[in-house]
Tab-separated table of C-alpha atoms in Angstrom:
chain	number	residue	atom	x	y	z
A	1	MET	CA	-51.229	17.906	-29.361
A	2	ASN	CA	-53.213	19.550	-26.579
A	3	PHE	CA	-52.537	23.304	-26.727
A	4	ALA	CA	-52.611	23.778	-22.961
A	5	ALA	CA	-50.167	20.941	-22.480
A	6	ALA	CA	-47.862	22.380	-25.102
A	7	ARG	CA	-47.991	25.787	-23.446
A	8	LEU	CA	-47.196	24.181	-20.106
A	9	ARG	CA	-44.203	22.465	-21.625
A	10	ASN	CA	-42.939	25.652	-23.275
A	11	HIS	CA	-43.572	28.120	-20.466
A	12	GLY	CA	-44.379	26.317	-17.258
A	13	GLY	CA	-41.549	23.877	-17.890
A	14	LEU	CA	-39.104	26.752	-18.348
A	15	ALA	CA	-40.272	28.310	-15.101
A	16	LEU	CA	-39.757	25.011	-13.308
A	17	VAL	CA	-36.257	24.729	-14.732
A	18	LEU	CA	-35.369	28.263	-13.600
A	19	ALA	CA	-36.837	27.612	-10.162
A	20	ALA	CA	-34.847	24.419	-9.897
A	21	PHE	CA	-31.675	26.278	-10.846
A	22	ALA	CA	-32.332	28.853	-8.156
A	23	LEU	CA	-32.955	26.181	-5.554
A	24	ALA	CA	-29.896	24.269	-6.696
A	25	GLY	CA	-27.761	27.326	-5.982
A	26	TRP	CA	-29.063	27.790	-2.441
A	27	LYS	CA	-27.273	26.528	0.637
A	28	VAL	CA	-28.101	22.858	1.049
A	29	LEU	CA	-29.005	22.002	4.597
A	30	PRO	CA	-29.769	18.344	5.402
A	31	LEU	CA	-31.957	17.929	2.325
A	32	GLY	CA	-33.126	14.581	1.028
A	33	THR	CA	-30.199	12.282	0.434
A	34	LEU	CA	-27.536	14.931	0.977
A	35	ALA	CA	-27.397	14.579	4.756
A	36	PRO	CA	-29.129	12.802	7.617
A	37	ALA	CA	-31.865	14.666	9.461
A	38	SER	CA	-29.559	15.236	12.423
A	39	ALA	CA	-26.092	15.759	10.999
A	40	PRO	CA	-23.283	15.602	13.589
A	41	THR	CA	-21.244	18.664	14.448
A	42	PRO	CA	-18.496	19.001	11.813
A	43	ALA	CA	-14.995	18.037	12.894
A	44	LEU	CA	-12.010	20.322	13.116
A	45	PHE	CA	-9.544	20.672	10.254
A	46	ALA	CA	-6.969	17.889	10.085
A	47	SER	CA	-4.270	19.726	8.116
A	48	THR	CA	-3.050	22.119	10.771
A	49	VAL	CA	0.332	23.563	11.606
A	50	ALA	CA	1.856	25.003	14.739
A	51	PRO	CA	3.048	28.547	13.910
A	52	PRO	CA	6.499	29.261	15.360
A	53	ALA	CA	6.699	31.722	18.222
A	54	PRO	CA	7.664	35.208	17.000
A	55	ALA	CA	11.182	36.384	17.758
A	56	ALA	CA	11.739	39.072	20.339
A	57	GLY	CA	10.615	42.419	19.005
A	58	SER	CA	8.718	40.813	16.133
A	59	SER	CA	5.036	41.351	15.447
A	60	GLY	CA	4.746	37.741	14.335
A	61	GLY	CA	3.425	38.817	10.937
A	62	SER	CA	5.059	39.333	7.582
A	63	SER	CA	8.139	41.517	7.252
A	64	PRO	CA	7.700	45.221	6.444
A	65	ILE	CA	8.359	45.057	2.719
A	66	ALA	CA	7.380	46.814	-0.456
A	67	GLY	CA	3.712	46.723	-1.369
A	68	PRO	CA	1.912	45.780	-4.600
A	69	ALA	CA	3.200	48.799	-6.497
A	70	ALA	CA	6.432	46.863	-7.061
A	71	ALA	CA	4.587	43.965	-8.675
A	72	LEU	CA	5.477	44.734	-12.277
A	73	ALA	CA	8.898	46.307	-11.844
A	74	PRO	CA	10.953	45.189	-14.896
A	75	GLY	CA	13.605	42.566	-14.221
A	76	ARG	CA	12.283	41.466	-10.836
A	77	LEU	CA	11.981	37.855	-11.850
A	78	ILE	CA	12.371	35.211	-9.183
A	79	GLN	CA	15.025	33.563	-11.358
A	80	ASP	CA	17.170	36.713	-10.900
A	81	SER	CA	16.709	36.934	-7.130
A	82	GLY	CA	19.221	34.318	-6.029
A	83	ILE	CA	16.479	31.891	-5.031
A	84	PRO	CA	17.346	28.410	-6.357
A	85	VAL	CA	14.747	27.800	-9.083
A	86	GLU	CA	14.377	24.980	-11.583
A	87	THR	CA	11.919	25.233	-14.465
A	88	ARG	CA	10.921	22.640	-17.030
A	89	PHE	CA	8.029	21.803	-19.311
A	90	ILE	CA	5.944	18.753	-18.519
A	91	PRO	CA	5.814	16.471	-21.583
A	92	SER	CA	2.593	16.825	-23.550
A	93	THR	CA	1.386	16.170	-27.090
A	94	PRO	CA	2.745	18.983	-29.303
A	95	GLY	CA	0.153	21.349	-30.720
A	96	MET	CA	-2.558	20.622	-28.152
A	97	ALA	CA	-4.419	23.194	-26.072
A	98	VAL	CA	-3.485	22.411	-22.458
A	99	HIS	CA	-4.868	23.976	-19.297
A	100	ALA	CA	-5.700	23.742	-15.575
A	101	ALA	CA	-2.988	21.513	-14.106
A	102	SER	CA	-2.952	20.203	-10.533
A	103	LEU	CA	-0.456	18.158	-8.503
A	104	VAL	CA	-0.265	15.402	-5.909
A	105	GLU	CA	2.738	13.792	-4.228
A	106	LEU	CA	2.871	10.014	-4.538
A	107	ALA	CA	3.783	7.580	-1.774
A	108	ASN	CA	7.346	7.160	-3.057
A	109	GLY	CA	8.020	10.892	-3.305
A	110	ASP	CA	7.289	11.228	-7.027
A	111	LEU	CA	4.875	13.911	-8.264
A	112	ARG	CA	1.853	13.283	-10.458
A	113	ALA	CA	0.449	16.175	-12.494
A	114	VAL	CA	-2.930	16.135	-14.229
A	115	TRP	CA	-4.429	18.600	-16.709
A	116	PHE	CA	-6.871	18.660	-19.598
A	117	ALA	CA	-5.766	18.751	-23.224
A	118	GLY	CA	-7.332	18.679	-26.674
A	119	SER	CA	-7.455	20.504	-29.970
A	120	ARG	CA	-9.139	23.411	-28.152
A	121	GLU	CA	-10.855	24.039	-24.826
A	122	GLY	CA	-14.278	22.392	-24.838
A	123	ALA	CA	-13.571	20.215	-27.889
A	124	GLY	CA	-14.796	16.636	-28.080
A	125	ASP	CA	-11.240	15.278	-28.089
A	126	VAL	CA	-10.343	16.830	-24.720
A	127	ALA	CA	-9.096	14.261	-22.202
A	128	ILE	CA	-7.571	14.244	-18.734
A	129	ARG	CA	-3.829	13.799	-19.203
A	130	SER	CA	-1.114	13.044	-16.672
A	131	ALA	CA	2.622	12.681	-16.199
A	132	VAL	CA	4.816	11.610	-13.274
A	133	MET	CA	8.047	13.268	-12.135
A	134	ASN	CA	10.673	11.001	-10.603
A	135	GLY	CA	11.422	12.367	-7.153
A	136	THR	CA	15.114	11.487	-7.408
A	137	SER	CA	16.053	12.463	-10.953
A	138	LEU	CA	13.445	15.271	-11.096
A	139	GLN	CA	12.677	14.242	-14.669
A	140	TRP	CA	9.117	14.051	-15.961
A	141	GLY	CA	7.983	10.844	-17.619
A	142	PRO	CA	5.820	10.666	-20.745
A	143	GLU	CA	2.288	11.988	-20.943
A	144	THR	CA	-0.497	9.430	-20.467
A	145	THR	CA	-4.285	9.637	-20.671
A	146	LEU	CA	-6.152	9.027	-17.415
A	147	LEU	CA	-9.703	9.479	-18.689
A	148	ASN	CA	-11.139	10.419	-22.052
A	149	ARG	CA	-14.658	11.496	-22.964
A	150	THR	CA	-15.793	7.987	-23.937
A	151	GLN	CA	-14.647	6.509	-20.631
A	152	ILE	CA	-16.390	9.248	-18.682
A	153	GLU	CA	-19.609	8.809	-20.674
A	154	ARG	CA	-19.601	5.068	-19.968
A	155	GLY	CA	-19.109	5.655	-16.251
A	156	LEU	CA	-21.823	8.306	-16.027
A	157	TRP	CA	-24.231	6.694	-18.507
A	158	ARG	CA	-24.777	10.085	-20.086
A	159	TYR	CA	-23.518	12.214	-22.965
A	160	VAL	CA	-20.512	14.407	-22.127
A	161	LYS	CA	-19.858	17.487	-24.233
A	162	LYS	CA	-16.960	19.120	-22.362
A	163	ILE	CA	-14.317	18.172	-19.800
A	164	GLY	CA	-12.198	20.546	-17.728
A	165	ASN	CA	-10.456	21.562	-14.475
A	166	PRO	CA	-9.127	18.259	-13.073
A	167	VAL	CA	-8.132	18.440	-9.393
A	168	ILE	CA	-6.143	15.547	-7.943
A	169	ALA	CA	-5.508	15.062	-4.213
A	170	ARG	CA	-4.885	12.412	-1.589
A	171	ALA	CA	-7.904	11.407	0.473
A	172	PRO	CA	-7.650	10.780	4.230
A	173	ASP	CA	-7.808	7.008	3.608
A	174	GLY	CA	-4.666	7.166	1.435
A	175	SER	CA	-6.362	6.749	-1.954
A	176	LEU	CA	-6.139	9.375	-4.686
A	177	MET	CA	-9.219	11.370	-5.627
A	178	LEU	CA	-9.740	13.070	-8.972
A	179	TRP	CA	-12.486	15.632	-9.463
A	180	MET	CA	-13.228	17.294	-12.795
A	181	VAL	CA	-15.829	19.465	-14.484
A	182	THR	CA	-18.087	17.833	-17.081
A	183	VAL	CA	-20.791	19.393	-19.250
A	184	SER	CA	-23.578	17.564	-21.058
A	185	LEU	CA	-25.527	20.561	-22.385
A	186	GLY	CA	-24.639	24.208	-22.877
A	187	GLY	CA	-21.522	25.983	-21.648
A	188	TRP	CA	-19.506	25.833	-18.457
A	189	ALA	CA	-22.440	27.217	-16.455
A	190	GLY	CA	-24.154	23.888	-17.112
A	191	SER	CA	-21.362	21.903	-15.489
A	192	SER	CA	-21.486	19.214	-12.873
A	193	ILE	CA	-18.598	17.606	-10.993
A	194	THR	CA	-17.450	14.109	-11.924
A	195	TRP	CA	-15.043	12.155	-9.730
A	196	ALA	CA	-13.056	8.931	-9.613
A	197	ARG	CA	-10.796	7.184	-7.105
A	198	SER	CA	-7.470	5.358	-7.465
A	199	SER	CA	-5.980	2.844	-5.034
A	200	ASP	CA	-2.712	2.396	-6.938
A	201	GLU	CA	-1.286	5.923	-7.015
A	202	GLY	CA	-3.098	6.876	-10.198
A	203	ALA	CA	-2.155	3.904	-12.394
A	204	SER	CA	-5.842	2.963	-12.703
A	205	TRP	CA	-9.107	4.615	-11.741
A	206	SER	CA	-12.602	3.632	-10.697
A	207	ALA	CA	-15.505	4.233	-13.049
A	208	PRO	CA	-16.315	7.962	-13.074
A	209	ARG	CA	-19.279	9.028	-10.949
A	210	ARG	CA	-21.324	12.204	-10.798
A	211	LEU	CA	-21.148	14.209	-7.595
A	212	VAL	CA	-24.669	15.081	-6.433
A	213	THR	CA	-24.432	18.690	-5.267
A	214	SER	CA	-28.158	19.444	-5.528
A	215	PRO	CA	-31.306	17.308	-5.250
A	216	PHE	CA	-32.741	19.160	-8.240
A	217	ILE	CA	-31.108	19.474	-11.663
A	218	ASN	CA	-27.617	18.988	-10.197
A	219	ILE	CA	-25.737	21.294	-12.541
A	220	SER	CA	-23.711	24.510	-12.373
A	221	THR	CA	-21.213	23.409	-9.739
A	222	LEU	CA	-17.553	23.580	-10.778
A	223	VAL	CA	-14.228	22.751	-9.129
A	224	LYS	CA	-10.698	24.202	-9.387
A	225	GLY	CA	-9.110	24.493	-5.925
A	226	ALA	CA	-7.429	21.856	-3.762
A	227	PRO	CA	-9.517	20.176	-1.035
A	228	VAL	CA	-8.921	20.365	2.710
A	229	THR	CA	-9.396	17.509	5.165
A	230	TYR	CA	-11.095	17.171	8.533
A	231	ALA	CA	-10.068	15.220	11.611
A	232	ASP	CA	-12.996	12.819	11.180
A	233	GLY	CA	-11.917	11.778	7.669
A	234	GLN	CA	-14.287	14.059	5.771
A	235	ILE	CA	-13.170	16.311	2.898
A	236	GLY	CA	-13.931	19.978	2.282
A	237	LEU	CA	-13.995	20.686	-1.457
A	238	PRO	CA	-14.049	24.375	-2.488
A	239	VAL	CA	-16.362	24.841	-5.470
A	240	TYR	CA	-18.243	27.604	-7.253
A	241	HIS	CA	-21.577	28.189	-8.966
A	242	GLU	CA	-21.925	29.906	-12.355
A	243	PHE	CA	-25.548	29.836	-13.568
A	244	ILE	CA	-27.325	33.259	-13.561
A	245	THR	CA	-25.034	34.482	-10.794
A	246	LYS	CA	-21.686	33.358	-9.454
A	247	PHE	CA	-20.702	32.540	-5.890
A	248	SER	CA	-18.287	30.383	-3.910
A	249	GLU	CA	-19.075	27.553	-1.528
A	250	VAL	CA	-17.542	24.530	0.187
A	251	LEU	CA	-18.856	20.993	-0.205
A	252	ARG	CA	-18.431	18.594	2.696
A	253	LEU	CA	-17.797	15.049	1.452
A	254	ASP	CA	-17.922	11.866	3.491
A	255	ALA	CA	-15.311	9.096	3.380
A	256	ASP	CA	-17.100	7.587	0.365
A	257	GLY	CA	-16.753	10.832	-1.579
A	258	GLU	CA	-20.446	11.758	-1.434
A	259	VAL	CA	-21.831	15.205	-0.577
A	260	ILE	CA	-23.351	15.491	2.880
A	261	ASP	CA	-23.567	19.283	3.125
A	262	LYS	CA	-22.547	22.503	1.413
A	263	LEU	CA	-22.191	26.073	2.579
A	264	ARG	CA	-22.146	29.245	0.513
A	265	VAL	CA	-19.704	32.016	1.409
A	266	PRO	CA	-21.695	35.158	2.324
A	267	ALA	CA	-21.346	38.161	0.003
A	268	SER	CA	-19.364	36.050	-2.468
A	269	ARG	CA	-21.523	36.993	-5.441
A	270	ARG	CA	-19.431	37.397	-8.591
A	271	THR	CA	-16.613	35.191	-7.250
A	272	LEU	CA	-15.218	31.934	-8.618
A	273	GLN	CA	-12.625	29.237	-8.007
A	274	PRO	CA	-12.089	29.521	-4.234
A	275	VAL	CA	-8.807	28.428	-2.635
A	276	VAL	CA	-8.732	27.521	1.083
A	277	LEU	CA	-5.617	27.837	3.269
A	278	VAL	CA	-5.925	26.166	6.676
A	279	SER	CA	-3.916	27.779	9.484
A	280	GLY	CA	-5.183	25.916	12.559
A	281	PRO	CA	-7.664	23.294	13.763
A	282	SER	CA	-10.574	25.735	13.427
A	283	THR	CA	-9.167	28.588	11.324
A	284	ALA	CA	-8.759	29.048	7.585
A	285	GLN	CA	-8.831	31.778	4.974
A	286	MET	CA	-10.377	31.589	1.505
A	287	PHE	CA	-9.217	33.480	-1.582
A	288	MET	CA	-11.447	33.892	-4.630
A	289	ARG	CA	-11.244	35.026	-8.234
A	290	SER	CA	-13.332	38.049	-9.200
A	291	ASP	CA	-15.326	37.659	-12.409
A	292	ARG	CA	-15.493	41.450	-12.640
A	293	ALA	CA	-11.708	41.675	-12.884
A	294	GLU	CA	-11.515	43.701	-9.696
A	295	SER	CA	-9.727	42.586	-6.517
A	296	VAL	CA	-8.893	39.198	-5.094
A	297	MET	CA	-11.710	38.415	-2.663
A	298	THR	CA	-11.216	36.794	0.721
A	299	SER	CA	-13.248	35.212	3.525
A	300	SER	CA	-12.308	33.445	6.758
A	301	THR	CA	-13.608	30.904	9.232
A	302	THR	CA	-12.916	30.400	12.936
A	303	ASP	CA	-15.130	27.332	13.399
A	304	ALA	CA	-13.596	24.887	10.898
A	305	GLY	CA	-15.822	25.968	8.043
A	306	GLN	CA	-19.204	25.784	9.761
A	307	THR	CA	-19.532	29.493	8.956
A	308	TRP	CA	-17.563	31.883	6.760
A	309	SER	CA	-17.249	35.645	7.039
A	310	PRO	CA	-18.668	37.853	4.259
A	311	ALA	CA	-16.264	38.081	1.338
A	312	THR	CA	-14.214	41.283	1.179
A	313	ALA	CA	-11.675	42.705	-1.274
A	314	MET	CA	-7.899	42.523	-0.820
A	315	VAL	CA	-5.482	45.153	-2.101
A	316	TRP	CA	-4.334	42.832	-4.892
A	317	PRO	CA	-6.108	43.207	-8.237
A	318	ASN	CA	-7.494	40.179	-10.013
A	319	PRO	CA	-7.824	40.147	-13.824
A	320	ASP	CA	-10.615	37.530	-13.724
A	321	SER	CA	-8.075	34.736	-13.348
A	322	ALA	CA	-7.523	31.748	-11.073
A	323	LEU	CA	-5.272	31.722	-8.001
A	324	ALA	CA	-3.540	28.952	-6.096
A	325	GLY	CA	-2.379	28.595	-2.520
A	326	ALA	CA	-0.383	26.386	-0.169
A	327	VAL	CA	0.429	26.233	3.536
A	328	THR	CA	3.889	24.925	4.378
A	329	PHE	CA	4.823	22.542	7.158
A	330	THR	CA	6.095	25.480	9.206
A	331	GLY	CA	2.909	27.504	8.783
A	332	GLY	CA	4.108	29.801	5.999
A	333	ARG	CA	1.469	30.661	3.437
A	334	TRP	CA	1.807	31.137	-0.309
A	335	LEU	CA	-0.396	32.490	-3.053
A	336	ALA	CA	0.213	32.330	-6.806
A	337	LEU	CA	-1.725	34.843	-8.872
A	338	ASN	CA	-1.748	37.177	-11.841
A	339	PRO	CA	-0.886	40.462	-10.064
A	340	ALA	CA	-2.007	42.997	-12.684
A	341	PRO	CA	-5.422	44.686	-13.023
A	342	ARG	CA	-5.748	43.344	-16.566
A	343	GLY	CA	-4.427	40.400	-18.492
A	344	ARG	CA	-2.445	37.321	-17.568
A	345	GLU	CA	0.948	38.499	-18.825
A	346	SER	CA	2.606	38.151	-15.423
A	347	LEU	CA	2.483	35.450	-12.755
A	348	ALA	CA	3.722	36.066	-9.212
A	349	LEU	CA	4.178	34.343	-5.856
A	350	LEU	CA	3.302	36.004	-2.549
A	351	GLY	CA	4.736	34.520	0.644
A	352	THR	CA	4.068	35.322	4.301
A	353	ALA	CA	5.083	33.877	7.630
A	354	ALA	CA	2.394	32.238	9.748
A	355	GLY	CA	-0.165	34.865	10.661
A	356	GLY	CA	1.153	37.339	8.075
A	357	SER	CA	-0.861	39.324	5.565
A	358	PHE	CA	-0.609	38.926	1.807
A	359	ASP	CA	-1.627	42.567	1.391
A	360	THR	CA	1.906	43.711	2.250
A	361	ALA	CA	3.857	40.819	0.738
A	362	THR	CA	6.522	41.450	-1.881
A	363	PRO	CA	5.592	39.785	-5.193
A	364	TRP	CA	8.155	37.425	-6.663
A	365	LEU	CA	7.590	37.329	-10.410
A	366	VAL	CA	7.709	33.861	-11.929
A	367	GLU	CA	6.856	34.954	-15.476
A	368	PHE	CA	6.666	38.431	-16.963
A	369	ALA	CA	5.973	38.863	-20.670
A	370	ALA	CA	7.681	42.244	-20.814
A	371	SER	CA	10.978	40.647	-19.774
A	372	MET	CA	10.778	38.491	-22.898
A	373	MET	CA	9.086	40.787	-25.399
A	374	GLY	CA	9.209	44.348	-24.102
A	375	THR	CA	6.057	46.112	-25.228
A	376	ASP	CA	5.924	44.379	-28.611
A	377	ARG	CA	2.830	42.157	-28.845
A	378	SER	CA	3.119	41.403	-32.547
A	379	LEU	CA	2.787	37.916	-33.938
A	380	GLN	CA	6.473	37.943	-34.787
A	381	ALA	CA	7.603	38.972	-31.297
A	382	HIS	CA	5.337	36.370	-29.722
A	383	GLU	CA	6.716	33.606	-31.932
A	384	ARG	CA	10.320	34.630	-31.284
A	385	ALA	CA	9.825	34.639	-27.509
A	386	LEU	CA	8.130	31.241	-27.433
A	387	THR	CA	10.646	29.683	-29.832
A	388	THR	CA	13.579	30.886	-27.748
A	389	GLU	CA	12.279	29.369	-24.524
A	390	LEU	CA	11.016	26.111	-25.999
A	391	LEU	CA	14.315	25.394	-27.719
A	392	ALA	CA	16.265	26.385	-24.603
A	393	LYS	CA	14.282	23.815	-22.609
A	394	GLY	CA	15.157	21.044	-25.065
A	395	VAL	CA	11.973	20.987	-27.140
A	396	SER	CA	12.617	19.955	-30.735
A	397	ALA	CA	12.144	22.515	-33.492
A	398	ALA	CA	9.191	20.607	-34.941
A	399	ASP	CA	7.443	20.282	-31.583
A	400	ALA	CA	8.123	23.934	-30.827
A	401	GLN	CA	6.421	24.979	-34.035
A	402	ALA	CA	3.386	22.843	-33.172
A	403	ASP	CA	3.190	24.419	-29.706
A	404	ILE	CA	3.520	27.921	-31.148
A	405	ALA	CA	0.715	27.174	-33.610
A	406	SER	CA	-1.465	26.095	-30.669
A	407	ALA	CA	-0.672	29.297	-28.777
A	408	LYS	CA	-1.480	31.403	-31.838
A	409	ARG	CA	-4.868	29.714	-32.289
A	410	GLN	CA	-5.856	30.578	-28.750
A	411	LEU	CA	-4.098	33.842	-27.927
A	412	CYS	CA	-3.492	35.758	-31.174
A	413	GLY	CA	-5.569	37.896	-33.454
A	414	THR	CA	-4.657	38.918	-36.962
A	415	ALA	CA	-1.738	41.101	-35.857
A	416	THR	CA	-1.158	40.859	-32.091
A	417	CYS	CA	-1.035	38.271	-29.309
A	418	ALA	CA	-1.853	38.195	-25.598
A	419	PRO	CA	0.849	36.222	-23.739
A	420	GLU	CA	-0.615	34.137	-20.935
A	421	PHE	CA	0.663	32.518	-17.728
A	422	SER	CA	-2.392	31.302	-15.866
A	423	TYR	CA	-4.247	28.781	-13.696
A	424	PRO	CA	-1.465	28.107	-11.168
A	425	TYR	CA	-1.452	25.246	-8.657
A	426	LEU	CA	0.865	24.991	-5.628
A	427	LEU	CA	2.099	22.036	-3.580
A	428	GLN	CA	4.877	21.574	-1.024
A	429	GLY	CA	6.665	18.229	-1.299
A	430	ARG	CA	7.810	16.296	1.725
A	431	ASP	CA	11.369	17.393	0.933
A	432	GLY	CA	10.300	20.971	1.640
A	433	TYR	CA	10.478	22.284	-1.927
A	434	LEU	CA	7.582	24.328	-3.268
A	435	HIS	CA	6.204	23.102	-6.594
A	436	LEU	CA	4.250	25.358	-8.936
A	437	VAL	CA	2.548	24.246	-12.154
A	438	TYR	CA	0.666	26.542	-14.509
A	439	THR	CA	-0.544	27.027	-18.063
A	440	TRP	CA	2.156	28.481	-20.310
A	441	HIS	CA	0.671	30.280	-23.338
A	442	ARG	CA	-2.085	27.623	-23.485
A	443	ALA	CA	0.420	25.350	-25.207
A	444	ARG	CA	2.384	23.736	-22.360
A	445	ILE	CA	2.224	23.046	-18.643
A	446	LYS	CA	5.279	24.494	-16.924
A	447	HIS	CA	6.696	23.194	-13.636
A	448	VAL	CA	8.701	25.418	-11.304
A	449	ARG	CA	10.539	23.964	-8.290
A	450	LEU	CA	11.681	26.475	-5.671
A	451	ASP	CA	14.034	26.207	-2.716
A	452	VAL	CA	13.080	29.559	-1.248
A	453	ALA	CA	14.752	28.891	2.106
A	454	ARG	CA	18.159	29.404	0.428
A	455	ALA	CA	17.327	32.831	-0.963
A	456	PRO	CA	19.972	35.363	0.125
A	457	GLY	CA	18.384	37.561	2.778
A	458	ALA	CA	14.844	36.482	1.900
A	459	ALA	CA	12.367	37.329	4.658
A	460	THR	CA	10.162	34.379	3.854
A	461	PRO	CA	8.924	31.222	5.560
A	462	SER	CA	11.385	28.335	5.705
A	463	LEU	CA	10.627	25.468	3.348
A	464	ALA	CA	13.592	23.238	2.595
A	465	GLY	CA	14.252	20.525	5.094
A	466	ALA	CA	10.939	21.015	6.903
A	467	LYS	CA	9.023	17.844	7.670
A	468	PRO	CA	5.266	17.370	8.039
């Protein structure tokens, strides 16, 4: 072998790869096949609401309520607040590692949830799983497999090592879109986004395709948050980059699901998993996870996403964990997050009226490990707490033991465990109820259905009965 050629392959080739990575992470203007040379002016947001006029004497913002210091007050669970709440586990194979659920409402009012599950995160047996909740009986049907690794490999014509973070949503044309993270080489930083489309409410799916987010190596773009739509039928998909550095951006997809542009959020270095809440035809706010476990980061746009303000920190801490958000039909806004500086032992909802600030919102705790276990994080306390809830929700003793074994594999050391409620996803159904799904101890997906409008004295946006 020619020595110079070998050296070029070993050193020059590496430099080219690193250069390509750097270029792949840059803002893509109309480059190559990503956009025409003269791209049209982007349309306004389609999913807008008309905020109600403030009452006399009102500032029009959120109510003056207790700040974040109350976040972890013992006993302040939403189930104890008088708000009508229903909780249930979505059926899944006992003993599997489950994570990263998302939701879409079907044409008949049912809900479809998707998540990934396998023997462990990143394992070769991980698949995209799904279940459907009957909108009348509110009962979840059995778990099914939407896509497994073999099916994805056949669609992409490439080896797939890992699958994760499925996001399901309805496209402007009425079809369902499913985006997910796939990895062929390395860890999650080597991800690309794979997508498929369904024209029958998720019963069957098109062959998976790779989303081209860069004209170079086309890796290190990941998805987690729900998309937004534009008046011209395009889709804005919030994504994030992980290789070398981390930052948040928004992909603009055409009606065929292909990338035509992308825009990085300024000063969003060290952020992940952006969530976009649209408040008007040209206005929206983005919320981002901090990989330094500092504060929730936020950015905003006043020109329908053509530009975003530099990311800044909120008052709420973020323990390097995902958030979720939703805007209701009346303009109320909701965030679900882990509200502590460290760990994922509590999960809370923040709600504001249209135009309100989350910085002063009262946290409503959905889960709080201390309410179940006190300060005891022993293996025995962890098993007792999980057993009690699983059996109370109708899970058989055998299945409960399999789920507890899964939780122990992922969250426990030799003597102690780290309870986890994480990766929330929010959706308002057409009946006005707010639906929350999240990972419960890495062993189950839990579904919470809230009728917050009936909370006694709750100073929160109205949900129930509202129509789009």
